Amino acid sequence: MAASRTARRLLRQHFLRRFLDNDLISPHTDRHEVLVLLATALAVSGLVITVLFLGQKYVIGIPTPGLTSVAALDDKFLYISASMLVMALMAAVQWDALALDERDTAILGTLPIETRDIGRAKLEALATFVAAFAVLLNGVPSVVFPLLTVSHFHVSIVALVRMIVVHAAVTMGAGAYAFLTILLLRELLRLLLGPRGFRRLAGPVQAVLVIGLGTALLLLPAIASNVPARWLSGTSALRTVPPAWFLGLYEGGTSAVTLTIRSLGFAVPAGLVVSERDARLLYDSLLPRFSELARMSAIVLSATALAALVLYVWNNRRLPLPPVVRHRPHGRARRLAARLVGDVLVPSPVQRAGFFFTLRTLARSAQHRISIAGACAVAAAAAILLMHGIRAIGSAAAAPVRVLALQTVVTVIVLVGVRQALAIPAELRANWTFSMAWNGDMQSFVEGVKRAVIAALALPLLALIFGLHLYMLGALAAMEHAAAGFLISLIAVEWLVRPEKLPLTCSVRPAGNLKALGPIYVMLLFVVAYNLGRLERWALTGGLANFAMLMGGLILTYAAARLSRIRRRLSGATSTSPLLARIEFDDLPDAPTQRLGLSEPV
Amino acid sequence: MLEAHHLVKRFYGTAVVDDVSFALRPGEVTGYLGPNGSGKTTTVRMLTGLIEPTSGSVTFRGTRIGDDLIAFRRRLGYVPEEPHLYPFLSGREYLELVGRLRELPESLLRAKIPAMLASLGIGDAAAQSIGSYSKGMKQKVLICAALLHDPDLVIFDEPESGLDVGTALVLRHLVRALAARGKAILYSSHVLESVEKVCEKVIVLHRGRVVADASVQHLRTVMARGSLEEVFSELVLNEDPERTAADLATLVSAR
């Protein structure tokens, strides 16, 4: 029994390390550094949002109890939603590490440890990790936010502690619910699809989750406003919005304190008497709804936890074995498509190497997939904001500029994500393959990479946007707009995919200080996209203007490609350059102790 | 064809390879032997240009390999000791990548890759991701990748690691067949039986230095030993293996 407990403790530590040291977060860096950075980022972001954004609102802006109680609903909704989205996003990012895998079978399967103990240790490690993450995320705001909301009023210590405890419990409970929902989804898919089907679908599902959750997180400040009117009035939407359930639980726990503060006879300034009375009436009218929502949150949290736990235990009752994959020869259509791609799109062997290696790495490597999914989430959030409130227009001449700017904004954001993904080595240890087989023709390889980016990302994205514009602008304008988008994406690819080192084998840090230059780049993107949109709106109105726009686009695309080649030639980066012939492919980084200089000669 | 001239490699001041010189000739299989930590893999990495020697040089057909590393590697096939591959690619996709980087025609790849994989018994697993391969299967992919472009010089670093008996036998015959076609081969291995059967000549390395460089027959005659194993024991083992094993067994039984 004692031996089993010791083994479980050691296994728990091992699994906990895996969460921080998995292939996704840091394949080779210092675990402690990752831990400190993660903890700091979580704690500081909570503190910054609470103090900087909400401090002024409560300490200076809202001096009365009724107005405070109503305004606080928005912020409580924001905290609950943020906790849920961040925890769900964390679960999606850790998707592969959530349950036991074949690597665990290989390492632990031969040791004299019960499978039940291994499963239990994994579950305990998961619970510890989630709890630590939730505390780091919600700990600081749990203390600071209640203090801000009662800064004008006399509140007993007991009441304040109650508010702090309720805030912490509700935000962490909401986060746990979101995490458990993702876990439940994963285990359900695993049960229904079996090991082979799950393996095939896991990557796309993870990417979709990251895009959806990332988009929602980015749009959260816009969503979490005017909560009483938008989320709490009416009846239909109530039961379908999980943060509202937990908001009900929150108010269920603190409404007594709110009512006590009101009953203390606070002197309301003359100008605010009416607003204060309306706010109190609104809050009182919502009180019965809070208890209904609180009940709902308790039911869904317990049901989700139970279902996730049962499925998790059931799926992990045996150590997983690698699924046996049957060899299926490719169909005629696929062979024909591959031949077509080979002959037409990437005619030279090195181009073909770059093309297919990029396609396969971006689709199958978790790090690269998540990098691009993150960019897609930002692009989707930008698209939603740009399209907000716009219905079908019918003609390009009447289209608002932001509708026409959307294509450029979305394409460039996704391509920036691709640029980041290309700077991540596919597998450092396998770089010797490139070292041994490299022929020095970087230009051809990069050309293959660019064509893969256009074929696999830019074109599908344009097709998606085309569907939207078809509905909004009509067929002809949508087609012309898509053609312009294609030229813009060609220019963007030429501009953004211009690596100094070989993509997917060497990590290339972006030049300049992104923290300082990032906002400037974003502003620049919107300025360029809006002006292009204006130009396009003019061009879409007449035949000659249309022709001029098309020719201009073609000339610009050609100029971008030429410029790219000239720049490479000036930097000595031609196919025969001795500099590139001897690319230093990234190797494993030095051990952390060497970074401290402990082993360097004095 | 390939010559190592007074190779020295130091790590933090310690010489791992110390003044190693030898030559590989076309049509000849040279065995490279030595205990763990003797500097075999470090030498092999210097020969392939993966690391630079601290001093000394490697020449291929009279030219220093560093002067035109790409031209040298076009004629080199290398099977590394550790089978590090891209886990998300299938065996076929990995070989396609290598073939395309080496600018082999697509028609040749389409013909060669399935046939080579099938010859080594992993034709059925060609479409599976390498992440699900056993060590032996990865080793077979590495052997195919090293030979795909018909190199003049082949360096095998522990090629039998993880291979089943049948494939190991195929490999031995393959090495002989490649040598018969004029290729120079360096065969670094711990399996003395293989080295004895496959190689005309052996170089024995001990603590970074060459302690023997001669034909297997010559070594056996000079040292008056019946097998390469006995010659190896005489050259590099300071302790009686039987006694060491007995001591270890005692340690295993200790409670």
Coordinates of C-alpha atoms in Angstrom, one line a residue, chain A residues 80-582:
Chain A
I80 CA -16.3 34.4 -15.3
S81 CA -16.2 34.3 -19.1
A82 CA -12.4 35.0 -19.2
S83 CA -11.8 32.3 -16.7
M84 CA -13.9 29.8 -18.7
L85 CA -12.3 30.7 -22.0
V86 CA -8.7 30.7 -20.8
M87 CA -9.2 27.4 -19.0
A88 CA -10.9 25.8 -22.0
L89 CA -8.1 27.2 -24.3
M90 CA -5.5 25.7 -21.9
A91 CA -7.3 22.3 -22.2
A92 CA -7.3 22.6 -26.0
V93 CA -3.6 23.5 -26.1
Q94 CA -2.8 20.6 -23.8
W95 CA -5.1 18.3 -25.8
D96 CA -2.5 15.6 -26.3
A97 CA -1.2 15.6 -22.7
L98 CA -4.7 15.4 -21.1
A99 CA -4.7 11.6 -21.0
L100 CA -2.3 8.7 -21.0
D101 CA -0.6 8.1 -24.4
E102 CA 1.5 5.5 -26.1
R103 CA 4.7 7.1 -24.7
D104 CA 3.4 6.4 -21.2
T105 CA 2.8 2.8 -22.2
A106 CA 6.3 2.5 -23.5
I107 CA 7.9 4.0 -20.4
L108 CA 5.6 2.9 -17.6
G109 CA 4.0 -0.2 -19.1
T110 CA 7.0 -2.5 -18.2
L111 CA 7.3 -1.3 -14.6
P112 CA 5.7 -3.2 -11.8
I113 CA 3.0 -0.6 -11.2
E114 CA -0.7 -1.3 -11.4
T115 CA -2.4 0.4 -14.5
R116 CA -5.0 1.7 -12.0
D117 CA -2.3 3.5 -10.1
I118 CA -0.9 5.0 -13.3
G119 CA -4.3 6.3 -14.3
R120 CA -5.0 7.6 -10.9
A121 CA -1.7 9.5 -10.8
K122 CA -2.4 11.0 -14.2
L123 CA -5.8 12.2 -13.0
E124 CA -4.3 13.6 -9.8
A125 CA -1.6 15.4 -11.8
L126 CA -4.3 16.8 -14.1
A127 CA -6.4 18.0 -11.2
T128 CA -3.3 19.6 -9.5
F129 CA -2.3 21.3 -12.8
V130 CA -5.9 22.6 -13.4
A131 CA -6.2 23.8 -9.8
A132 CA -2.8 25.6 -9.9
F133 CA -3.7 27.2 -13.2
A134 CA -7.1 28.4 -11.9
V135 CA -5.6 29.8 -8.7
L136 CA -3.0 31.7 -10.7
L137 CA -5.5 33.0 -13.2
N138 CA -8.2 34.1 -10.7
G139 CA -6.3 34.5 -7.4
V140 CA -5.3 38.2 -7.6
P141 CA -8.6 39.5 -9.1
S142 CA -10.5 37.6 -6.4
V143 CA -8.9 39.8 -3.8
V144 CA -8.7 43.1 -5.7
F145 CA -12.0 43.3 -7.5
P146 CA -14.3 42.9 -4.4
L147 CA -12.1 45.6 -2.6
L148 CA -12.7 48.0 -5.5
T149 CA -16.5 47.5 -5.6
V150 CA -16.9 48.3 -1.9
S151 CA -14.3 51.1 -1.8
H152 CA -17.0 53.8 -1.2
F153 CA -19.0 51.8 1.4
H154 CA -18.7 50.6 5.0
V155 CA -18.5 46.8 4.8
S156 CA -17.6 44.4 7.7
I157 CA -14.5 42.2 7.4
V158 CA -16.8 39.1 7.3
A159 CA -18.8 40.5 4.4
L160 CA -15.6 41.4 2.5
V161 CA -14.1 37.9 3.1
R162 CA -17.4 36.4 1.9
M163 CA -17.2 38.5 -1.4
I164 CA -13.6 37.4 -1.9
V165 CA -14.4 33.8 -1.3
V166 CA -17.4 33.8 -3.6
H167 CA -15.5 35.6 -6.4
A168 CA -12.7 33.0 -6.1
A169 CA -15.0 30.0 -5.9
V170 CA -17.3 31.1 -8.8
T171 CA -14.5 32.1 -11.2
M172 CA -12.5 29.0 -10.5
G173 CA -15.7 26.8 -10.6
A174 CA -16.6 28.3 -14.0
G175 CA -13.0 27.7 -15.2
A176 CA -13.2 24.1 -14.0
Y177 CA -16.5 23.6 -15.8
A178 CA -15.0 24.9 -19.1
F179 CA -12.0 22.7 -18.6
L180 CA -14.1 19.6 -17.8
T181 CA -16.3 20.3 -20.9
I182 CA -13.2 20.1 -23.2
L183 CA -12.1 17.0 -21.3
L184 CA -15.5 15.5 -21.7
L185 CA -15.5 16.3 -25.4
R186 CA -12.1 14.7 -25.8
E187 CA -13.0 11.5 -24.0
L188 CA -16.4 11.3 -25.7
L189 CA -14.7 11.5 -29.1
R190 CA -12.1 8.9 -28.0
L191 CA -14.9 6.5 -26.9
L192 CA -17.1 7.0 -30.0
L193 CA -14.3 7.0 -32.7
G194 CA -11.9 4.4 -31.3
P195 CA -8.1 4.9 -31.2
R196 CA -7.7 5.1 -35.0
G197 CA -10.6 7.5 -35.7
F198 CA -9.6 9.6 -32.7
R199 CA -6.0 9.9 -33.8
R200 CA -7.3 11.1 -37.2
L201 CA -9.7 13.6 -35.9
A202 CA -7.9 14.9 -32.9
G203 CA -5.7 17.4 -34.8
P204 CA -8.5 19.1 -36.7
V205 CA -10.8 19.2 -33.5
Q206 CA -7.9 20.8 -31.5
A207 CA -7.4 23.4 -34.3
V208 CA -11.1 24.3 -34.4
L209 CA -11.3 24.6 -30.6
V210 CA -8.3 26.9 -30.5
I211 CA -9.8 29.1 -33.3
G212 CA -13.2 29.2 -31.7
L213 CA -12.1 29.8 -28.1
G214 CA -9.3 32.3 -29.2
T215 CA -11.9 34.3 -31.2
A216 CA -14.3 34.4 -28.3
L217 CA -11.6 35.4 -25.9
L218 CA -10.5 38.3 -28.1
L219 CA -14.1 39.5 -28.5
L220 CA -14.9 39.1 -24.8
P221 CA -14.6 42.8 -23.9
A222 CA -17.2 43.6 -26.6
I223 CA -19.4 40.7 -25.5
A224 CA -19.3 41.4 -21.8
S225 CA -21.0 44.8 -21.8
N226 CA -24.6 45.7 -20.8
V227 CA -25.0 42.2 -19.3
P228 CA -28.3 42.8 -17.5
A229 CA -30.0 43.9 -20.7
R230 CA -28.3 41.5 -23.1
W231 CA -27.9 38.3 -21.2
L232 CA -30.2 38.5 -18.2
S233 CA -33.5 40.0 -19.7
G234 CA -35.8 37.7 -21.6
T235 CA -35.9 34.0 -21.2
S236 CA -34.7 32.2 -24.4
A237 CA -31.0 33.0 -24.2
L238 CA -30.6 32.4 -20.5
R239 CA -30.2 28.7 -20.4
T240 CA -27.7 28.5 -23.2
V241 CA -25.0 30.9 -21.9
P242 CA -22.8 29.2 -19.3
P243 CA -21.2 32.4 -17.9
A244 CA -24.7 33.6 -17.1
W245 CA -25.3 30.5 -15.0
F246 CA -22.2 31.2 -12.9
L247 CA -23.1 34.9 -12.7
G248 CA -26.3 33.7 -11.0
L249 CA -24.2 31.7 -8.6
Y250 CA -22.0 34.7 -7.9
E251 CA -25.0 36.9 -7.1
G252 CA -26.6 34.2 -5.1
G253 CA -23.5 34.3 -2.8
T254 CA -23.1 38.1 -2.6
S255 CA -26.6 39.6 -3.1
A256 CA -27.0 39.6 0.7
V257 CA -24.0 41.8 1.1
T258 CA -25.2 44.1 -1.7
L259 CA -28.6 44.5 0.0
T260 CA -27.0 45.1 3.3
I261 CA -24.8 47.9 1.9
R262 CA -28.0 49.5 0.4
S263 CA -29.8 49.3 3.7
L264 CA -27.1 51.3 5.5
G265 CA -28.6 54.6 4.2
F266 CA -25.9 55.8 1.8
A267 CA -26.3 59.5 0.8
V268 CA -27.0 59.5 -2.9
P269 CA -25.8 62.7 -4.8
A270 CA -28.8 64.7 -6.0
G271 CA -27.9 64.2 -9.7
L272 CA -27.9 60.4 -9.4
V273 CA -31.1 59.8 -7.4
V274 CA -33.2 58.7 -10.4
S275 CA -30.4 56.5 -11.9
E276 CA -29.8 55.0 -8.5
R277 CA -33.5 54.1 -8.0
D278 CA -33.7 52.6 -11.5
A279 CA -30.5 50.5 -10.9
R280 CA -31.9 49.2 -7.6
L281 CA -35.2 48.3 -9.2
L282 CA -33.4 46.5 -12.0
Y283 CA -31.2 44.6 -9.6
D284 CA -34.2 43.6 -7.4
S285 CA -36.0 42.4 -10.5
L286 CA -33.1 40.1 -11.4
L287 CA -32.8 38.6 -7.9
P288 CA -35.2 35.6 -8.5
R289 CA -33.5 34.9 -11.9
F290 CA -30.1 34.7 -10.1
S291 CA -31.3 31.8 -8.0
E292 CA -32.6 30.0 -11.0
L293 CA -29.3 30.5 -12.8
A294 CA -27.3 29.4 -9.7
R295 CA -29.2 26.1 -9.6
M296 CA -28.4 25.6 -13.3
S297 CA -24.7 26.2 -12.7
A298 CA -24.6 23.7 -9.9
I299 CA -26.4 21.1 -12.0
V300 CA -24.2 21.5 -15.1
L301 CA -21.0 21.6 -13.1
S302 CA -21.8 18.4 -11.2
A303 CA -23.1 16.6 -14.3
T304 CA -20.1 17.6 -16.5
A305 CA -17.7 16.6 -13.7
L306 CA -19.3 13.3 -13.2
A307 CA -19.5 12.5 -16.9
A308 CA -16.0 13.6 -17.6
L309 CA -14.6 11.6 -14.7
V310 CA -16.5 8.4 -15.6
L311 CA -15.5 8.6 -19.3
Y312 CA -11.9 9.5 -18.3
V313 CA -11.6 6.5 -16.0
W314 CA -13.2 4.2 -18.5
N315 CA -11.0 5.3 -21.4
N316 CA -7.9 5.0 -19.2
R317 CA -8.6 1.6 -17.7
R318 CA -6.0 0.2 -20.0
L319 CA -2.7 1.7 -21.1
P320 CA -3.1 2.8 -24.8
L321 CA -1.4 0.9 -27.5
P322 CA -0.4 2.4 -30.8
P323 CA -3.3 1.8 -33.3
V324 CA -2.5 -0.6 -36.1
V325 CA -2.8 1.4 -39.3
R326 CA -3.7 -0.5 -42.5
H327 CA -1.8 0.4 -45.6
R328 CA -4.2 1.7 -48.2
P329 CA -2.8 2.5 -51.6
H330 CA -3.7 6.0 -52.8
G331 CA -6.8 6.3 -55.1
R332 CA -6.5 7.3 -58.7
A333 CA -7.8 10.8 -58.1
R334 CA -5.2 11.5 -55.4
R335 CA -2.4 10.1 -57.5
L336 CA -3.5 12.3 -60.4
A337 CA -3.7 15.4 -58.2
A338 CA -0.2 14.7 -56.8
R339 CA 1.1 14.3 -60.3
L340 CA -0.6 17.5 -61.4
V341 CA 0.8 19.4 -58.4
G342 CA 4.2 18.0 -59.1
D343 CA 4.3 18.9 -62.8
V344 CA 2.5 22.2 -62.8
L345 CA 2.8 23.9 -59.4
V346 CA 6.2 22.8 -58.2
P347 CA 8.2 21.5 -61.1
S348 CA 11.7 21.2 -59.6
P349 CA 12.5 18.5 -57.0
V350 CA 13.7 21.0 -54.4
Q351 CA 10.6 23.1 -54.8
R352 CA 8.6 19.9 -54.4
A353 CA 10.5 19.1 -51.2
G354 CA 9.7 22.5 -49.8
F355 CA 6.1 22.3 -50.9
F356 CA 5.2 18.9 -49.4
F357 CA 7.4 19.3 -46.3
T358 CA 5.6 22.6 -45.5
L359 CA 2.1 21.1 -46.1
R360 CA 2.8 18.1 -43.9
T361 CA 4.5 20.0 -41.1
L362 CA 1.8 22.7 -40.9
A363 CA -1.0 20.1 -40.9
R364 CA 0.5 17.4 -38.6
S365 CA 2.8 19.1 -36.1
A366 CA 0.9 20.3 -33.1
Q367 CA 3.2 23.3 -32.5
H368 CA 2.7 24.6 -36.1
R369 CA -1.0 23.8 -36.1
I370 CA -1.7 25.8 -32.9
S371 CA 0.4 28.7 -34.2
I372 CA -1.7 29.0 -37.3
A373 CA -4.9 28.3 -35.4
G374 CA -4.0 31.2 -33.1
A375 CA -3.6 33.5 -36.1
C376 CA -6.9 32.3 -37.5
A377 CA -8.5 33.2 -34.2
V378 CA -7.2 36.7 -34.3
A379 CA -8.3 37.0 -38.0
A380 CA -11.8 35.7 -37.1
A381 CA -12.1 38.2 -34.3
A382 CA -11.0 41.0 -36.6
A383 CA -13.5 39.8 -39.3
I384 CA -16.4 39.7 -36.8
L385 CA -15.6 43.2 -35.6
L386 CA -15.4 44.5 -39.2
M387 CA -18.6 42.9 -40.3
H388 CA -20.6 43.8 -37.2
G389 CA -24.0 45.2 -38.1
I390 CA -23.6 44.8 -41.9
R391 CA -26.2 43.0 -43.9
A392 CA -26.4 42.1 -47.7
I393 CA -25.5 45.2 -49.8
G394 CA -26.1 44.0 -53.4
S395 CA -23.4 46.1 -55.2
A396 CA -19.8 46.9 -54.6
A397 CA -20.3 50.6 -55.2
A398 CA -22.5 50.8 -52.1
A399 CA -20.3 48.6 -49.9
P400 CA -18.7 50.2 -46.8
V401 CA -14.9 50.3 -47.1
R402 CA -14.6 47.9 -44.1
V403 CA -16.4 45.2 -46.0
L404 CA -13.8 45.4 -48.8
A405 CA -10.9 45.8 -46.3
L406 CA -11.8 42.6 -44.5
Q407 CA -10.2 40.4 -47.1
T408 CA -6.8 42.1 -46.8
V409 CA -6.9 42.3 -43.0
V410 CA -7.8 38.6 -42.6
T411 CA -5.3 37.3 -45.2
V412 CA -2.4 39.3 -43.8
I413 CA -3.1 38.3 -40.2
V414 CA -3.2 34.6 -41.1
L415 CA 0.0 34.9 -43.2
V416 CA 1.7 36.6 -40.2
G417 CA 0.8 33.5 -38.2
V418 CA 2.3 31.3 -41.0
R419 CA 5.5 33.4 -40.9
Q420 CA 5.7 32.6 -37.2
A421 CA 5.0 28.9 -37.7
L422 CA 7.7 28.7 -40.4
A423 CA 10.2 30.0 -37.9
I424 CA 9.6 26.9 -35.6
P425 CA 11.8 23.9 -36.5
A426 CA 9.7 20.8 -37.3
E427 CA 11.9 18.5 -35.3
L428 CA 15.4 19.8 -34.2
R429 CA 16.8 16.3 -33.8
A430 CA 15.9 15.3 -37.4
N431 CA 17.7 18.4 -38.9
W432 CA 20.6 16.2 -39.8
T433 CA 18.5 15.0 -42.7
F434 CA 18.6 18.5 -44.2
S435 CA 22.3 18.9 -43.4
M436 CA 23.2 15.7 -45.2
A437 CA 20.8 16.1 -48.2
W438 CA 21.0 19.9 -48.6
N439 CA 22.1 21.1 -52.0
G440 CA 22.3 24.8 -51.3
D441 CA 19.3 25.8 -53.4
M442 CA 17.5 27.9 -50.8
Q443 CA 15.6 29.9 -53.4
S444 CA 13.9 26.8 -54.8
F445 CA 13.0 25.4 -51.4
V446 CA 11.6 28.7 -50.2
E447 CA 9.6 29.0 -53.5
G448 CA 8.1 25.6 -52.7
V449 CA 7.2 26.8 -49.2
K450 CA 5.5 29.9 -50.6
R451 CA 3.5 27.9 -53.0
A452 CA 2.4 25.6 -50.2
V453 CA 1.3 28.6 -48.1
I454 CA -0.7 30.0 -51.1
A455 CA -2.3 26.6 -52.0
A456 CA -3.1 25.4 -48.5
L457 CA -3.9 28.6 -46.7
A458 CA -4.4 31.7 -48.8
L459 CA -6.7 30.1 -51.4
P460 CA -9.0 28.3 -49.0
L461 CA -9.2 31.5 -47.0
L462 CA -10.1 33.5 -50.1
A463 CA -12.7 30.9 -51.0
L464 CA -14.3 31.3 -47.6
I465 CA -14.3 35.1 -47.8
F466 CA -15.6 34.7 -51.4
G467 CA -18.7 32.9 -50.0
L468 CA -19.4 35.8 -47.7
H469 CA -19.0 38.4 -50.4
L470 CA -21.0 36.4 -52.9
Y471 CA -24.0 36.9 -50.4
M472 CA -23.2 40.5 -49.7
L473 CA -22.0 42.0 -53.0
G474 CA -23.3 39.7 -55.7
A475 CA -21.4 37.3 -58.0
L476 CA -19.4 39.6 -60.3
A477 CA -18.2 42.0 -57.6
A478 CA -17.3 39.1 -55.4
M479 CA -15.3 37.4 -58.1
E480 CA -13.4 40.6 -58.9
H481 CA -12.8 41.2 -55.3
A482 CA -11.5 37.7 -54.8
A483 CA -9.1 38.2 -57.8
A484 CA -7.8 41.4 -56.1
G485 CA -7.5 39.4 -52.9
F486 CA -5.4 36.7 -54.6
L487 CA -3.0 39.3 -55.9
I488 CA -2.8 40.9 -52.5
S489 CA -2.1 37.5 -50.9
L490 CA 0.7 36.9 -53.5
I491 CA 2.3 40.2 -52.5
A492 CA 1.8 39.5 -48.8
V493 CA 3.5 36.0 -49.2
E494 CA 6.4 37.6 -51.0
W495 CA 6.7 40.2 -48.3
L496 CA 6.2 38.0 -45.2
V497 CA 7.8 34.7 -46.3
R498 CA 11.4 35.9 -46.8
P499 CA 13.4 33.8 -44.3
E500 CA 17.0 34.5 -43.7
K501 CA 17.4 30.9 -42.7
L502 CA 15.8 27.7 -44.0
P503 CA 12.1 27.5 -42.9
L504 CA 11.0 24.7 -40.6
T505 CA 14.6 23.8 -39.7
C506 CA 16.0 26.9 -38.1
S507 CA 14.3 29.2 -35.5
V508 CA 14.4 32.7 -36.9
R509 CA 13.6 35.5 -34.4
P510 CA 11.6 38.3 -36.1
A511 CA 13.7 41.5 -36.5
G512 CA 12.9 44.5 -34.3
N513 CA 11.1 44.9 -31.0
L514 CA 7.6 43.5 -31.6
K515 CA 6.3 45.0 -28.3
A516 CA 7.1 48.5 -29.6
L517 CA 6.5 48.0 -33.3
G518 CA 3.5 45.6 -33.0
P519 CA 0.8 48.4 -32.6
I520 CA 2.4 50.3 -35.4
Y521 CA 2.3 47.3 -37.7
V522 CA -1.4 46.7 -36.8
M523 CA -2.3 50.4 -37.5
L524 CA -0.4 50.2 -40.7
L525 CA -2.3 47.1 -41.8
F526 CA -5.6 48.8 -41.2
V527 CA -4.5 52.0 -43.0
V528 CA -3.3 50.0 -46.0
A529 CA -6.4 47.7 -46.0
Y530 CA -8.9 50.6 -45.8
N531 CA -7.1 52.5 -48.6
L532 CA -7.0 49.4 -50.8
G533 CA -10.7 48.9 -50.0
R534 CA -11.4 52.5 -51.1
L535 CA -9.4 52.0 -54.3
E536 CA -11.2 48.7 -55.0
R537 CA -14.6 50.3 -54.5
W538 CA -13.7 52.9 -57.1
A539 CA -12.3 50.2 -59.4
L540 CA -15.4 48.0 -59.1
T541 CA -17.7 50.8 -60.4
G542 CA -16.5 50.9 -64.0
G543 CA -14.9 48.9 -66.8
L544 CA -11.8 51.0 -67.3
A545 CA -11.2 51.5 -63.6
N546 CA -11.5 47.8 -63.2
F547 CA -8.9 47.1 -65.9
A548 CA -6.6 49.7 -64.4
M549 CA -6.9 48.0 -61.0
L550 CA -6.2 44.6 -62.4
M551 CA -3.1 45.8 -64.3
G552 CA -1.9 47.7 -61.2
G553 CA -2.3 44.5 -59.1
L554 CA -0.4 42.4 -61.6
I555 CA 2.4 45.0 -61.9
L556 CA 2.7 45.2 -58.1
T557 CA 2.8 41.4 -57.7
Y558 CA 5.5 41.2 -60.3
A559 CA 7.4 44.0 -58.6
A560 CA 7.2 42.3 -55.2
A561 CA 8.6 39.1 -56.7
R562 CA 11.4 40.9 -58.4
L563 CA 12.2 42.9 -55.3
S564 CA 12.3 39.8 -53.3
R565 CA 14.8 38.2 -55.7
I566 CA 16.9 41.4 -55.9
R567 CA 17.0 41.6 -52.1
R568 CA 18.2 38.0 -51.9
R569 CA 20.8 38.6 -54.5
L570 CA 22.1 41.7 -52.7
S571 CA 22.3 39.8 -49.4
G572 CA 24.3 37.1 -51.3
A573 CA 21.5 34.6 -50.9
T574 CA 21.5 33.0 -54.3
S575 CA 21.3 29.4 -55.0
T576 CA 25.1 29.2 -55.6
S577 CA 26.0 31.4 -52.7
P578 CA 28.6 29.8 -50.5
L579 CA 26.9 31.5 -47.5
L580 CA 23.7 29.6 -48.1
A581 CA 25.4 26.4 -49.2
R582 CA 26.6 26.2 -45.7

